[in-house]
Short mmCIF file of C-alpha atoms in Angstrom, two decimals:
data_model
loop_
_atom_site.label_atom_id
_atom_site.label_comp_id
_atom_site.label_asym_id
_atom_site.label_seq_id
_atom_site.Cartn_x
_atom_site.Cartn_y
_atom_site.Cartn_z
CA MET A 1 -10.27 -23.12 -35.90
CA ILE A 2 -13.79 -24.79 -35.22
CA GLU A 3 -11.84 -28.01 -35.20
CA LEU A 4 -9.59 -27.40 -32.62
CA LEU A 5 -12.84 -25.69 -30.41
CA GLU A 6 -13.52 -29.31 -30.29
CA LEU A 7 -10.75 -31.00 -28.70
CA ALA A 8 -10.85 -30.91 -24.83
CA SER A 9 -7.46 -29.32 -24.58
CA VAL A 10 -8.16 -26.74 -26.24
CA GLN A 11 -11.49 -25.82 -24.26
CA ARG A 12 -9.57 -26.68 -21.00
CA ALA A 13 -7.28 -24.05 -22.21
CA ALA A 14 -10.03 -21.60 -23.35
CA PHE A 15 -11.65 -21.68 -19.71
CA ALA A 16 -8.45 -21.66 -17.82
CA LEU A 17 -7.51 -18.80 -19.48
CA LEU A 18 -11.00 -17.34 -18.93
CA LEU A 19 -10.70 -18.14 -15.29
CA GLY A 20 -6.87 -16.85 -14.98
CA ALA A 21 -8.36 -13.39 -16.32
CA ILE A 22 -10.26 -12.98 -13.41
CA GLY A 23 -8.41 -13.25 -10.57
CA LEU A 24 -4.96 -12.71 -12.20
CA PRO A 25 -4.62 -8.75 -13.33
CA ILE A 26 -6.12 -7.90 -9.93
CA VAL A 27 -3.03 -9.55 -8.70
CA GLY A 28 -1.19 -7.46 -11.18
CA VAL A 29 -2.55 -4.57 -9.68
CA VAL A 30 -1.41 -5.25 -6.21
CA ILE A 31 1.89 -6.06 -7.40
CA ILE A 32 2.25 -2.50 -8.74
CA GLY A 33 0.65 -1.51 -5.67
CA LEU A 34 3.07 -3.11 -3.37
CA ASP A 35 6.05 -2.04 -5.82
CA ILE A 36 7.33 -5.57 -5.98
CA MET A 37 7.60 -5.94 -9.91
CA PRO A 38 10.53 -8.34 -9.41
CA VAL A 39 8.14 -10.92 -7.60
CA ARG A 40 7.87 -12.91 -10.43
CA PHE A 41 11.56 -13.86 -10.98
CA ALA A 42 11.70 -14.51 -7.23
CA MET A 43 8.68 -16.61 -7.51
CA MET A 44 10.07 -18.41 -10.91
CA HIS A 45 13.04 -19.30 -8.58
CA ILE A 46 11.33 -20.65 -5.80
CA ALA A 47 9.04 -22.69 -7.84
CA LEU A 48 11.93 -24.17 -9.08
CA LEU A 49 13.07 -25.19 -6.08
CA GLY A 50 9.40 -26.57 -5.16
CA ILE A 51 9.70 -28.64 -8.13
CA ALA A 52 13.30 -29.87 -6.95
CA ILE A 53 12.19 -30.79 -3.50
CA GLY A 54 8.90 -32.55 -5.20
CA LEU A 55 11.54 -34.47 -7.75
CA PHE A 56 13.55 -35.42 -4.69
CA THR A 57 10.63 -36.33 -2.26
CA GLY A 58 8.63 -38.01 -4.74
CA LEU A 59 5.27 -35.85 -4.20
CA ASP A 60 3.91 -33.57 -6.97
CA PRO A 61 6.61 -31.16 -8.08
CA LEU A 62 3.91 -28.45 -9.28
CA LEU A 63 2.06 -28.86 -6.18
CA CYS A 64 5.44 -28.32 -4.20
CA ALA A 65 6.13 -25.31 -6.17
CA VAL A 66 3.20 -23.71 -5.28
CA VAL A 67 3.52 -24.53 -1.59
CA ALA A 68 6.75 -23.15 -1.79
CA CYS A 69 5.65 -19.72 -3.16
CA GLY A 70 2.65 -19.71 -0.67
CA LEU A 71 5.73 -19.92 2.26
CA SER A 72 8.04 -17.47 0.79
CA GLY A 73 5.17 -15.07 0.04
CA ALA A 74 4.25 -15.34 3.49
CA GLY A 75 8.26 -15.34 4.90
CA LEU A 76 8.58 -11.57 2.99
CA THR A 77 5.45 -9.75 4.97
CA PRO A 78 7.96 -8.47 7.79
CA LEU A 79 10.03 -7.02 5.00
CA ALA A 80 7.06 -4.97 4.01
CA ARG A 81 7.57 -2.44 6.56
CA SER A 82 10.34 -0.26 5.02
CA SER A 83 9.66 0.78 1.65
CA THR A 84 12.65 -0.74 -0.17
CA GLY A 85 12.43 -4.01 2.00
CA LEU A 86 10.69 -6.12 -0.18
CA SER A 87 12.38 -5.28 -3.67
CA GLY A 88 15.64 -5.72 -1.89
CA ALA A 89 14.70 -8.83 -0.34
CA MET A 90 13.65 -10.39 -3.79
CA GLY A 91 16.71 -10.08 -4.82
CA LEU A 92 18.30 -12.27 -2.43
CA LEU A 93 15.39 -14.89 -2.23
CA MET A 94 16.08 -15.49 -6.01
CA SER A 95 19.77 -16.35 -5.42
CA LEU A 96 19.09 -18.44 -2.43
CA ALA A 97 16.26 -20.50 -4.14
CA ILE A 98 18.30 -20.94 -7.01
CA ALA A 99 21.24 -22.28 -5.07
CA ALA A 100 19.24 -24.35 -2.89
CA ALA A 101 17.48 -25.65 -5.80
CA LEU A 102 20.50 -26.83 -7.73
CA LEU A 103 21.82 -28.52 -4.47
CA VAL A 104 18.54 -30.13 -3.97
CA LEU A 105 18.98 -31.15 -7.72
CA SER A 106 22.15 -32.37 -7.29
CA ILE A 107 21.39 -34.58 -4.19
CA SER A 108 18.58 -36.22 -5.69
CA GLY A 109 20.24 -36.78 -8.83
CA VAL A 110 18.03 -35.25 -10.82
CA ASN A 111 18.84 -33.75 -14.05
CA ALA A 112 18.51 -29.91 -13.74
CA SER A 113 17.01 -29.30 -17.09
CA SER A 114 13.83 -31.96 -16.79
CA ALA A 115 13.00 -29.47 -13.55
CA PHE A 116 13.79 -26.38 -15.67
CA GLU A 117 11.39 -27.98 -18.28
CA LEU A 118 8.25 -27.74 -15.68
CA LEU A 119 8.65 -24.00 -15.67
CA TRP A 120 7.98 -23.93 -19.43
CA GLY A 121 4.33 -24.26 -19.32
CA SER A 122 1.80 -24.97 -22.19
CA ILE A 123 -1.81 -23.63 -22.43
CA LEU A 124 -2.60 -26.34 -23.87
CA ALA A 125 -1.37 -28.46 -21.73
CA THR A 126 -2.99 -27.45 -18.71
CA ARG A 127 -4.19 -29.98 -16.08
CA THR A 128 -7.37 -30.06 -14.51
CA GLY A 129 -5.46 -29.56 -11.00
CA ASP A 130 -4.38 -25.81 -12.86
CA VAL A 131 -7.96 -25.20 -13.76
CA VAL A 132 -9.07 -25.87 -10.49
CA LEU A 133 -6.05 -23.67 -8.45
CA LEU A 134 -7.40 -20.80 -11.22
CA GLY A 135 -10.89 -21.24 -10.24
CA ALA A 136 -10.30 -20.87 -6.98
CA LEU A 137 -7.96 -17.62 -7.51
CA ALA A 138 -11.11 -16.84 -9.51
CA VAL A 139 -13.24 -16.50 -7.15
CA VAL A 140 -10.69 -15.85 -3.67
CA VAL A 141 -8.81 -12.70 -5.35
CA PRO A 142 -12.20 -10.85 -6.06
CA GLY A 143 -13.96 -11.64 -3.47
CA LEU A 144 -11.09 -10.47 -0.74
CA PHE A 145 -10.96 -7.12 -2.98
CA LEU A 146 -14.84 -6.83 -2.83
CA LEU A 147 -14.48 -7.31 1.20
CA ARG A 148 -11.50 -5.48 1.18
CA ARG A 149 -11.27 -2.74 -1.35
CA ARG A 150 -10.62 0.11 1.34
CA GLN A 151 -8.64 -1.16 3.59
CA LEU A 152 -6.74 -2.34 0.07
CA ALA A 153 -6.80 1.27 -1.33
CA LEU A 154 -5.37 2.43 1.80
CA LEU A 155 -2.46 0.10 2.23
CA LEU A 156 -1.83 0.72 -1.26
CA HIS A 157 -1.61 4.50 -1.26
CA ASP A 158 0.41 4.57 1.96
CA ARG A 159 1.23 2.19 4.51
CA GLU A 160 1.43 4.08 7.48
CA LEU A 161 -1.40 6.19 6.89
CA ALA A 162 -3.67 2.76 6.42
CA ALA A 163 -1.80 1.53 9.84
CA CYS A 164 -3.24 4.89 11.25
CA SER A 165 -6.90 4.59 10.10
CA GLY A 166 -7.28 0.89 11.27
CA VAL A 167 -6.14 -1.24 8.82
CA ARG A 168 -4.06 -4.53 10.17
CA VAL A 169 -1.37 -3.85 7.81
CA GLU A 170 0.78 -6.68 8.81
CA ARG A 171 -2.24 -9.49 8.43
CA LEU A 172 -3.66 -7.51 5.27
CA THR A 173 0.25 -7.54 3.72
CA LEU A 174 0.70 -11.78 4.50
CA VAL A 175 -2.39 -12.27 2.45
CA LEU A 176 -1.72 -10.40 -0.28
CA LEU A 177 2.19 -11.69 -0.45
CA VAL A 178 0.64 -15.20 -0.34
CA LEU A 179 -2.09 -14.77 -2.93
CA VAL A 180 0.43 -12.66 -5.40
CA ALA A 181 2.89 -15.50 -4.93
CA ILE A 182 0.38 -18.56 -5.61
CA ALA A 183 -1.30 -16.34 -8.67
CA ILE A 184 2.21 -16.55 -9.83
CA ALA A 185 2.99 -20.01 -9.26
CA GLY A 186 -0.62 -20.87 -10.72
CA ALA A 187 -0.07 -18.26 -13.85
CA ILE A 188 3.40 -19.77 -14.47
CA ARG A 189 1.99 -23.58 -15.39
CA LEU A 190 0.05 -21.87 -18.05
CA THR A 191 2.38 -19.43 -19.71
CA GLY A 192 5.76 -20.46 -18.74
CA ALA A 193 7.62 -18.64 -16.72
CA LEU A 194 8.62 -15.89 -18.70
CA LEU A 195 5.26 -14.88 -19.83
CA VAL A 196 3.52 -14.52 -16.70
CA ASP A 197 3.05 -10.86 -17.26
CA ALA A 198 0.75 -11.15 -20.21
CA LEU A 199 -1.79 -12.45 -17.57
CA THR A 200 -0.89 -10.33 -14.40
CA LEU A 201 1.34 -7.26 -14.83
CA LEU A 202 0.06 -5.94 -18.53
CA PRO A 203 -3.06 -5.50 -18.11
CA ALA A 204 -2.53 -4.27 -14.66
CA LEU A 205 -0.27 -1.57 -16.42
CA ALA A 206 -2.97 -0.87 -18.87
CA ALA A 207 -5.62 -0.27 -16.09
CA ARG A 208 -3.26 2.00 -14.08
CA ARG A 209 -3.09 4.41 -16.89
CA LEU A 210 -6.70 4.86 -17.45
CA ALA A 211 -8.55 4.47 -13.63
CA GLN A 212 -8.50 6.88 -11.03
CA SER A 213 -9.52 4.55 -8.15
CA LEU A 214 -8.21 1.10 -7.16
CA THR A 215 -11.54 0.07 -7.86
CA ALA A 216 -11.59 1.45 -11.51
CA MET A 217 -8.31 0.08 -11.98
CA ALA A 218 -9.51 -3.55 -11.10
CA LEU A 219 -12.39 -3.34 -13.12
CA TRP A 220 -10.33 -2.35 -15.98
CA ALA A 221 -7.47 -4.79 -15.31
CA VAL A 222 -9.86 -7.43 -15.38
CA GLY A 223 -11.79 -6.29 -18.42
CA ILE A 224 -8.97 -6.34 -20.47
CA GLY A 225 -7.50 -9.48 -19.00
CA VAL A 226 -10.20 -10.90 -20.04
CA GLY A 227 -10.40 -9.55 -23.49
CA VAL A 228 -6.92 -10.21 -23.97
CA ASN A 229 -6.73 -13.68 -23.31
CA LEU A 230 -9.81 -14.74 -25.34
CA ALA A 231 -8.85 -12.58 -27.90
CA GLY A 232 -4.94 -13.85 -28.53
CA PHE A 233 -6.00 -17.79 -27.66
CA ALA A 234 -8.46 -17.00 -30.71
CA LEU A 235 -5.95 -15.30 -32.61
CA ALA A 236 -2.88 -18.02 -31.22
CA LEU A 237 -5.42 -20.95 -32.68
CA LEU A 238 -6.68 -19.00 -36.38
CA LEU A 239 -2.60 -18.55 -36.91
CA ASP A 240 -1.73 -21.85 -35.43
CA GLN A 241 1.12 -20.17 -33.42
CA PRO A 242 1.96 -21.11 -29.57
CA PRO A 243 -0.54 -19.10 -27.33
CA GLY A 244 1.83 -17.74 -25.20
CA PRO A 245 3.99 -15.55 -26.98
CA VAL A 246 0.48 -14.06 -28.93
CA LEU A 247 -0.81 -13.65 -25.53
CA VAL A 248 2.10 -11.53 -24.53
CA LEU A 249 2.52 -9.27 -27.71
CA LEU A 250 -1.33 -8.63 -27.51
CA ALA A 251 -1.15 -7.68 -24.37
CA GLY A 252 1.67 -5.47 -24.54
CA ALA A 253 0.19 -4.26 -27.44
CA VAL A 254 -2.89 -3.11 -25.66
CA ALA A 255 -0.88 -1.49 -22.82
CA LEU A 256 1.40 0.50 -24.78
CA THR A 257 -1.51 1.67 -27.14
CA VAL A 258 -3.33 2.87 -23.54
CA HIS A 259 0.03 4.54 -22.81
CA LEU A 260 0.28 6.36 -25.72
CA ILE A 261 -3.28 8.01 -25.31
CA PRO A 262 -2.31 11.56 -25.03
CA GLU A 263 -1.56 12.65 -20.83
CA ARG A 264 -4.51 15.13 -20.67
CA ARG A 265 -7.02 12.37 -21.11
CA THR A 266 -5.51 10.31 -18.36
CA THR A 267 -3.63 10.66 -15.38
CA THR A 268 -0.54 9.64 -13.56
CA TRP A 269 0.57 9.72 -10.51
CA GLN A 270 4.22 10.14 -8.77
CA SER A 271 5.85 6.93 -7.86
CA ALA A 272 7.28 8.46 -4.33
CA ALA A 273 9.46 7.14 -1.24
CA SER A 274 6.89 6.68 1.98
CA PRO A 275 6.75 9.62 4.26
CA GLY A 276 8.52 7.36 7.07
CA SER A 277 11.60 7.45 4.71
CA LEU A 278 12.38 10.75 4.77
CA GLY A 279 10.99 12.24 8.11
CA HIS A 280 12.66 13.96 10.65
CA MET B 1 -12.95 29.51 22.92
CA ARG B 2 -12.27 26.18 23.83
CA VAL B 3 -15.26 23.91 24.18
CA GLU B 4 -15.30 21.36 26.87
CA THR B 5 -12.37 18.99 26.48
CA THR B 6 -12.43 15.11 25.81
CA GLY B 7 -8.58 15.38 25.21
CA LEU B 8 -6.30 12.65 26.58
CA PRO B 9 -3.11 13.36 28.47
CA VAL B 10 0.35 12.99 26.74
CA ARG B 11 3.29 12.01 28.67
CA PHE B 12 6.93 11.87 27.12
CA ALA B 13 9.56 10.13 29.62
CA GLY B 14 13.34 9.88 28.44
CA VAL B 15 12.07 9.57 24.71
CA SER B 16 14.87 9.17 22.39
CA CYS B 17 14.82 8.18 18.58
CA ALA B 18 17.39 7.71 16.35
CA HIS B 19 17.87 7.67 11.98
CA GLY B 20 19.97 4.94 10.86
CA GLY B 21 22.07 5.46 14.06
CA ARG B 22 22.16 8.81 14.86
CA ALA B 23 20.05 10.39 17.76
CA VAL B 24 17.60 12.79 16.38
CA VAL B 25 15.32 12.99 19.25
CA ARG B 26 17.29 13.23 22.63
CA ASP B 27 15.96 12.00 25.77
CA VAL B 28 12.76 14.39 25.73
CA ASP B 29 10.66 14.50 28.74
CA LEU B 30 7.40 16.27 28.52
CA VAL B 31 3.74 16.18 29.83
CA VAL B 32 0.68 17.69 28.06
CA GLU B 33 -2.06 18.24 30.03
CA PRO B 34 -5.89 17.23 28.74
CA GLY B 35 -7.13 19.98 26.15
CA GLU B 36 -4.24 21.71 26.09
CA LEU B 37 -2.86 23.22 22.36
CA VAL B 38 0.79 22.97 22.39
CA ALA B 39 3.07 24.19 19.58
CA LEU B 40 6.06 22.49 18.73
CA THR B 41 8.52 24.73 16.77
CA GLY B 42 12.07 24.36 15.55
CA THR B 43 14.61 24.32 12.75
CA ASN B 44 14.20 21.48 9.97
CA GLY B 45 15.63 18.46 11.16
CA SER B 46 15.44 19.05 14.45
CA GLY B 47 13.54 16.37 15.44
CA LYS B 48 10.16 17.29 15.42
CA THR B 49 8.26 15.20 12.75
CA THR B 50 10.14 11.98 14.49
CA LEU B 51 8.74 12.65 17.80
CA LEU B 52 5.37 12.80 16.64
CA ARG B 53 5.49 9.72 14.34
CA ALA B 54 7.03 7.71 17.58
CA VAL B 55 3.56 8.54 19.63
CA LEU B 56 1.82 6.63 16.92
CA GLY B 57 4.52 3.96 16.81
CA LEU B 58 5.78 4.66 13.65
CA HIS B 59 9.25 5.22 14.33
CA ARG B 60 10.55 1.86 15.22
CA ALA B 61 13.84 3.28 16.72
CA SER B 62 12.75 4.81 19.65
CA THR B 63 13.34 4.51 23.16
CA GLY B 64 11.70 5.91 26.79
CA VAL B 65 8.21 5.77 27.71
CA ILE B 66 5.31 7.73 25.80
CA GLU B 67 1.65 7.38 27.50
CA VAL B 68 -1.05 8.71 25.85
CA GLY B 69 -4.22 8.82 28.23
CA GLY B 70 -1.70 7.02 30.74
CA ALA B 71 -1.51 3.74 28.35
CA HIS B 72 2.04 2.65 27.37
CA ALA B 73 1.78 0.64 24.14
CA ARG B 74 3.49 -2.47 24.16
CA SER B 75 1.42 -4.95 21.78
CA ALA B 76 0.72 -4.84 18.67
CA ALA B 77 -3.37 -4.08 20.05
CA ASP B 78 -1.73 -1.59 22.16
CA TRP B 79 -0.73 0.12 19.08
CA ALA B 80 -3.98 -0.26 17.26
CA GLN B 81 -5.78 1.23 20.70
CA ARG B 82 -3.34 4.07 20.44
CA ARG B 83 -4.08 4.73 16.50
CA ARG B 84 -7.80 4.92 17.19
CA GLU B 85 -6.84 7.63 19.88
CA VAL B 86 -4.82 9.57 17.91
CA ALA B 87 -5.64 11.82 14.59
CA TRP B 88 -2.62 12.49 12.48
CA ILE B 89 -2.05 15.23 10.03
CA PRO B 90 1.13 14.04 8.13
CA GLN B 91 3.58 16.29 7.03
CA ARG B 92 4.04 14.61 3.47
CA GLN B 93 0.77 14.03 2.50
CA ALA B 94 1.24 13.28 -1.20
CA ALA B 95 3.66 10.76 -0.79
CA GLY B 96 0.59 7.61 -1.97
CA ARG B 97 2.10 5.79 -5.06
CA PHE B 98 -1.16 4.39 -5.56
CA PRO B 99 -4.46 6.32 -6.28
CA LEU B 100 -6.68 7.11 -3.68
CA LEU B 101 -10.17 9.16 -3.69
CA THR B 102 -10.75 12.13 -1.57
CA ASP B 103 -13.68 10.34 -0.61
CA GLU B 104 -11.62 7.33 0.63
CA LEU B 105 -9.41 9.28 2.78
CA LEU B 106 -11.97 10.66 4.15
CA ALA B 107 -13.94 7.65 5.00
CA SER B 108 -10.78 6.33 6.62
CA SER B 109 -11.55 9.08 9.73
CA GLY B 110 -13.41 6.35 10.91
CA ALA B 111 -16.77 9.02 10.87
CA PRO B 112 -17.25 9.51 7.34
CA GLU B 113 -20.56 11.65 7.46
CA HIS B 114 -18.73 14.06 9.68
CA ALA B 115 -15.60 14.31 7.95
CA ARG B 116 -17.72 15.08 4.67
CA ALA B 117 -19.25 17.79 6.76
CA ALA B 118 -15.83 19.09 7.28
CA ALA B 119 -14.72 18.63 4.13
CA ALA B 120 -17.42 20.96 3.18
CA GLN B 121 -16.65 23.93 5.73
CA LEU B 122 -12.91 23.63 4.69
CA GLY B 123 -14.30 24.20 1.21
CA VAL B 124 -12.74 21.15 -0.81
CA ASP B 125 -16.27 19.05 -0.51
CA HIS B 126 -16.45 19.58 -4.41
CA LEU B 127 -12.82 17.35 -4.67
CA ARG B 128 -14.67 14.48 -3.02
CA ASP B 129 -14.61 12.07 -6.23
CA ARG B 130 -11.20 13.21 -7.14
CA PRO B 131 -7.78 10.99 -6.67
CA LEU B 132 -5.35 12.69 -3.96
CA HIS B 133 -2.61 13.01 -6.60
CA THR B 134 -4.45 15.45 -8.68
CA LEU B 135 -5.31 17.95 -5.19
CA SER B 136 -3.25 21.16 -4.86
CA GLY B 137 -1.02 21.36 -1.52
CA GLY B 138 -3.33 23.68 0.01
CA GLN B 139 -6.60 21.21 -1.16
CA LEU B 140 -4.70 18.50 0.16
CA GLN B 141 -4.10 19.67 3.46
CA ARG B 142 -7.56 21.08 3.71
CA THR B 143 -8.80 17.80 3.28
CA TYR B 144 -6.16 15.82 5.67
CA LEU B 145 -7.93 18.45 8.51
CA ALA B 146 -11.28 17.36 7.41
CA ARG B 147 -10.07 13.80 7.88
CA ALA B 148 -8.85 14.50 11.44
CA MET B 149 -12.40 16.11 12.29
CA GLY B 150 -13.83 12.88 11.47
CA CYS B 151 -11.32 10.72 13.46
CA ILE B 152 -12.23 13.19 16.50
CA GLU B 153 -15.57 12.58 16.12
CA ALA B 154 -14.93 8.70 15.77
CA GLY B 155 -13.51 8.89 19.51
CA ALA B 156 -9.48 10.15 19.15
CA GLY B 157 -8.58 12.62 21.98
CA LEU B 158 -5.58 13.52 20.62
CA LEU B 159 -4.44 15.23 17.47
CA LEU B 160 -0.94 15.29 16.60
CA ALA B 161 -0.60 17.88 13.45
CA ASP B 162 2.43 18.17 11.85
CA GLU B 163 2.63 21.19 9.60
CA PRO B 164 -0.82 21.18 9.05
CA THR B 165 -1.03 24.59 7.74
CA ALA B 166 2.23 25.01 5.53
CA ALA B 167 0.75 24.97 2.00
CA LEU B 168 -2.22 27.17 2.98
CA ASP B 169 -2.73 30.70 2.10
CA PHE B 170 -2.96 33.72 4.81
CA ALA B 171 -6.41 33.11 4.84
CA GLY B 172 -6.57 29.57 5.33
CA GLN B 173 -3.90 29.71 7.62
CA ALA B 174 -5.99 31.83 9.96
CA ASP B 175 -8.76 29.87 9.42
CA ALA B 176 -7.12 26.40 9.99
CA ALA B 177 -5.52 28.27 13.19
CA ASP B 178 -8.91 29.11 14.56
CA LEU B 179 -9.96 25.46 13.85
CA LEU B 180 -7.29 23.78 15.95
CA ALA B 181 -7.74 26.06 18.66
CA SER B 182 -11.29 25.24 19.01
CA LEU B 183 -10.95 21.40 19.03
CA PRO B 184 -12.28 19.47 21.96
CA VAL B 185 -9.00 17.73 22.21
CA THR B 186 -5.70 17.35 23.15
CA VAL B 187 -3.27 18.94 19.98
CA LEU B 188 0.60 18.77 19.76
CA VAL B 189 1.42 21.00 16.63
CA VAL B 190 4.19 21.19 14.50
CA THR B 191 4.50 24.54 13.06
CA HIS B 192 6.33 27.31 11.56
CA ASP B 193 3.34 29.47 11.02
CA ARG B 194 3.18 32.31 13.45
CA ALA B 195 -1.14 32.05 13.09
CA VAL B 196 -1.11 29.00 14.77
CA VAL B 197 1.66 29.91 17.46
CA GLU B 198 0.15 32.69 18.73
CA ARG B 199 -3.28 30.86 19.19
CA CYS B 200 -1.32 27.81 21.36
CA GLU B 201 -1.21 28.01 25.18
CA ARG B 202 2.13 26.60 25.26
CA VAL B 203 5.34 26.92 23.02
CA LEU B 204 8.29 24.07 22.57
CA GLU B 205 10.83 24.21 20.98
CA MET B 206 13.27 21.82 19.65
CA ALA B 207 16.89 22.21 18.63
CA ALA B 208 19.13 19.29 18.04
CA GLY B 209 16.62 17.01 19.13
CA THR B 210 16.33 18.13 22.64
CA LEU B 211 13.05 20.10 23.46
CA ARG B 212 12.56 23.54 25.82
CA GLU B 213 9.56 25.27 26.78
CA ILE B 214 10.12 28.65 25.26
CA SER B 215 6.67 30.05 26.36
#
């Protein structure tokens, strides 16, 4: 294992995972707060469209994927007004994106499977660009959280209450959706599209169970993320197994264990519709 | 005894609101003078909550004119100004899907210290570190009342209170009614509570979306 740690790619991967563990779990908290769990599937499809456009135009496919995800995140903002708007839109977006991607791939004459291959990220194949993106997220996401945590707590609790408390909900939602989209696009590179949950949602789900406030939730999520990422990566090296699945299984085990802690030691809150959808 | 008012006038002209194509508020005309305490009564589903939400721009399918302090909100900046001028006690207070601490709710009033002092008066000061979803209905309602006090301190001139005493015990209802009656602002309160209605200067009734004055 010591020999492996001397390899530049292994060192870069460990560094990328550490950076990812700072920004991505907070993004996971936001995903749960906005109730947009399907966002990662939608972004996976959008990323594919971006990759297809990149292959067609000759631009960097992964850069195109990040830009496409960011733009689609921004495009979703107006739909966040209603409580059901976002998750419904995700489904539509997924279908449209995959259809457009296949069409672009067909027009450009590229074999679809080579585009799909780019979605199967690998931690050990992390490039400098990925590390820079994750580093930027590790600064921007906690920074935004620290600066805007009061507004965020209100927005994620109740959008209307936030709007009536002076929070610029449209602008904050736009920033959050763009960050979520770009973060997922970045995380896809690390673990592959299907394993993004290990870096984003699983630490956040465990934190939601443990914390009583948004700030505490973000701290728990980052703590769990850092612990799971470093321990999972070390375990994968020790066992000589692919890091992605080991990370997911470890993060899943932590989330499950936290949920098995007796109810009286933790708290839950109901997931209810916004007051606007029912009030007459 | 009302203190000298800093309340804002409110004017509704031809206000109609729909839910999914069904009209729930029909052609409402109403003028509320500065500092008046007005009760809005009526059966469930008669459109009271929708009318209040339309004042804050939370019900988008609205037509007609709603002026607060003589201003009609059109742009996003107008609505931001409107929401600063109007304090709101929503009907469904436990709807949040993510934790919010009681103190964070009080701080959102714009005058945190004043809201905390009001919370102490209302006997919910000790709950400040608790998340809202762990509060009882009555505690939550007192907390929202305290928040409204903070909003008024921060400059709101109109309070829209949607069944603010529904979850309170009898003593709490009387205290809250006294508190509402003592505020130096215009108050429009949706209520089924006799203690509140008795203290109001005007009582309006909504039935099937239309409004009439009954006293």
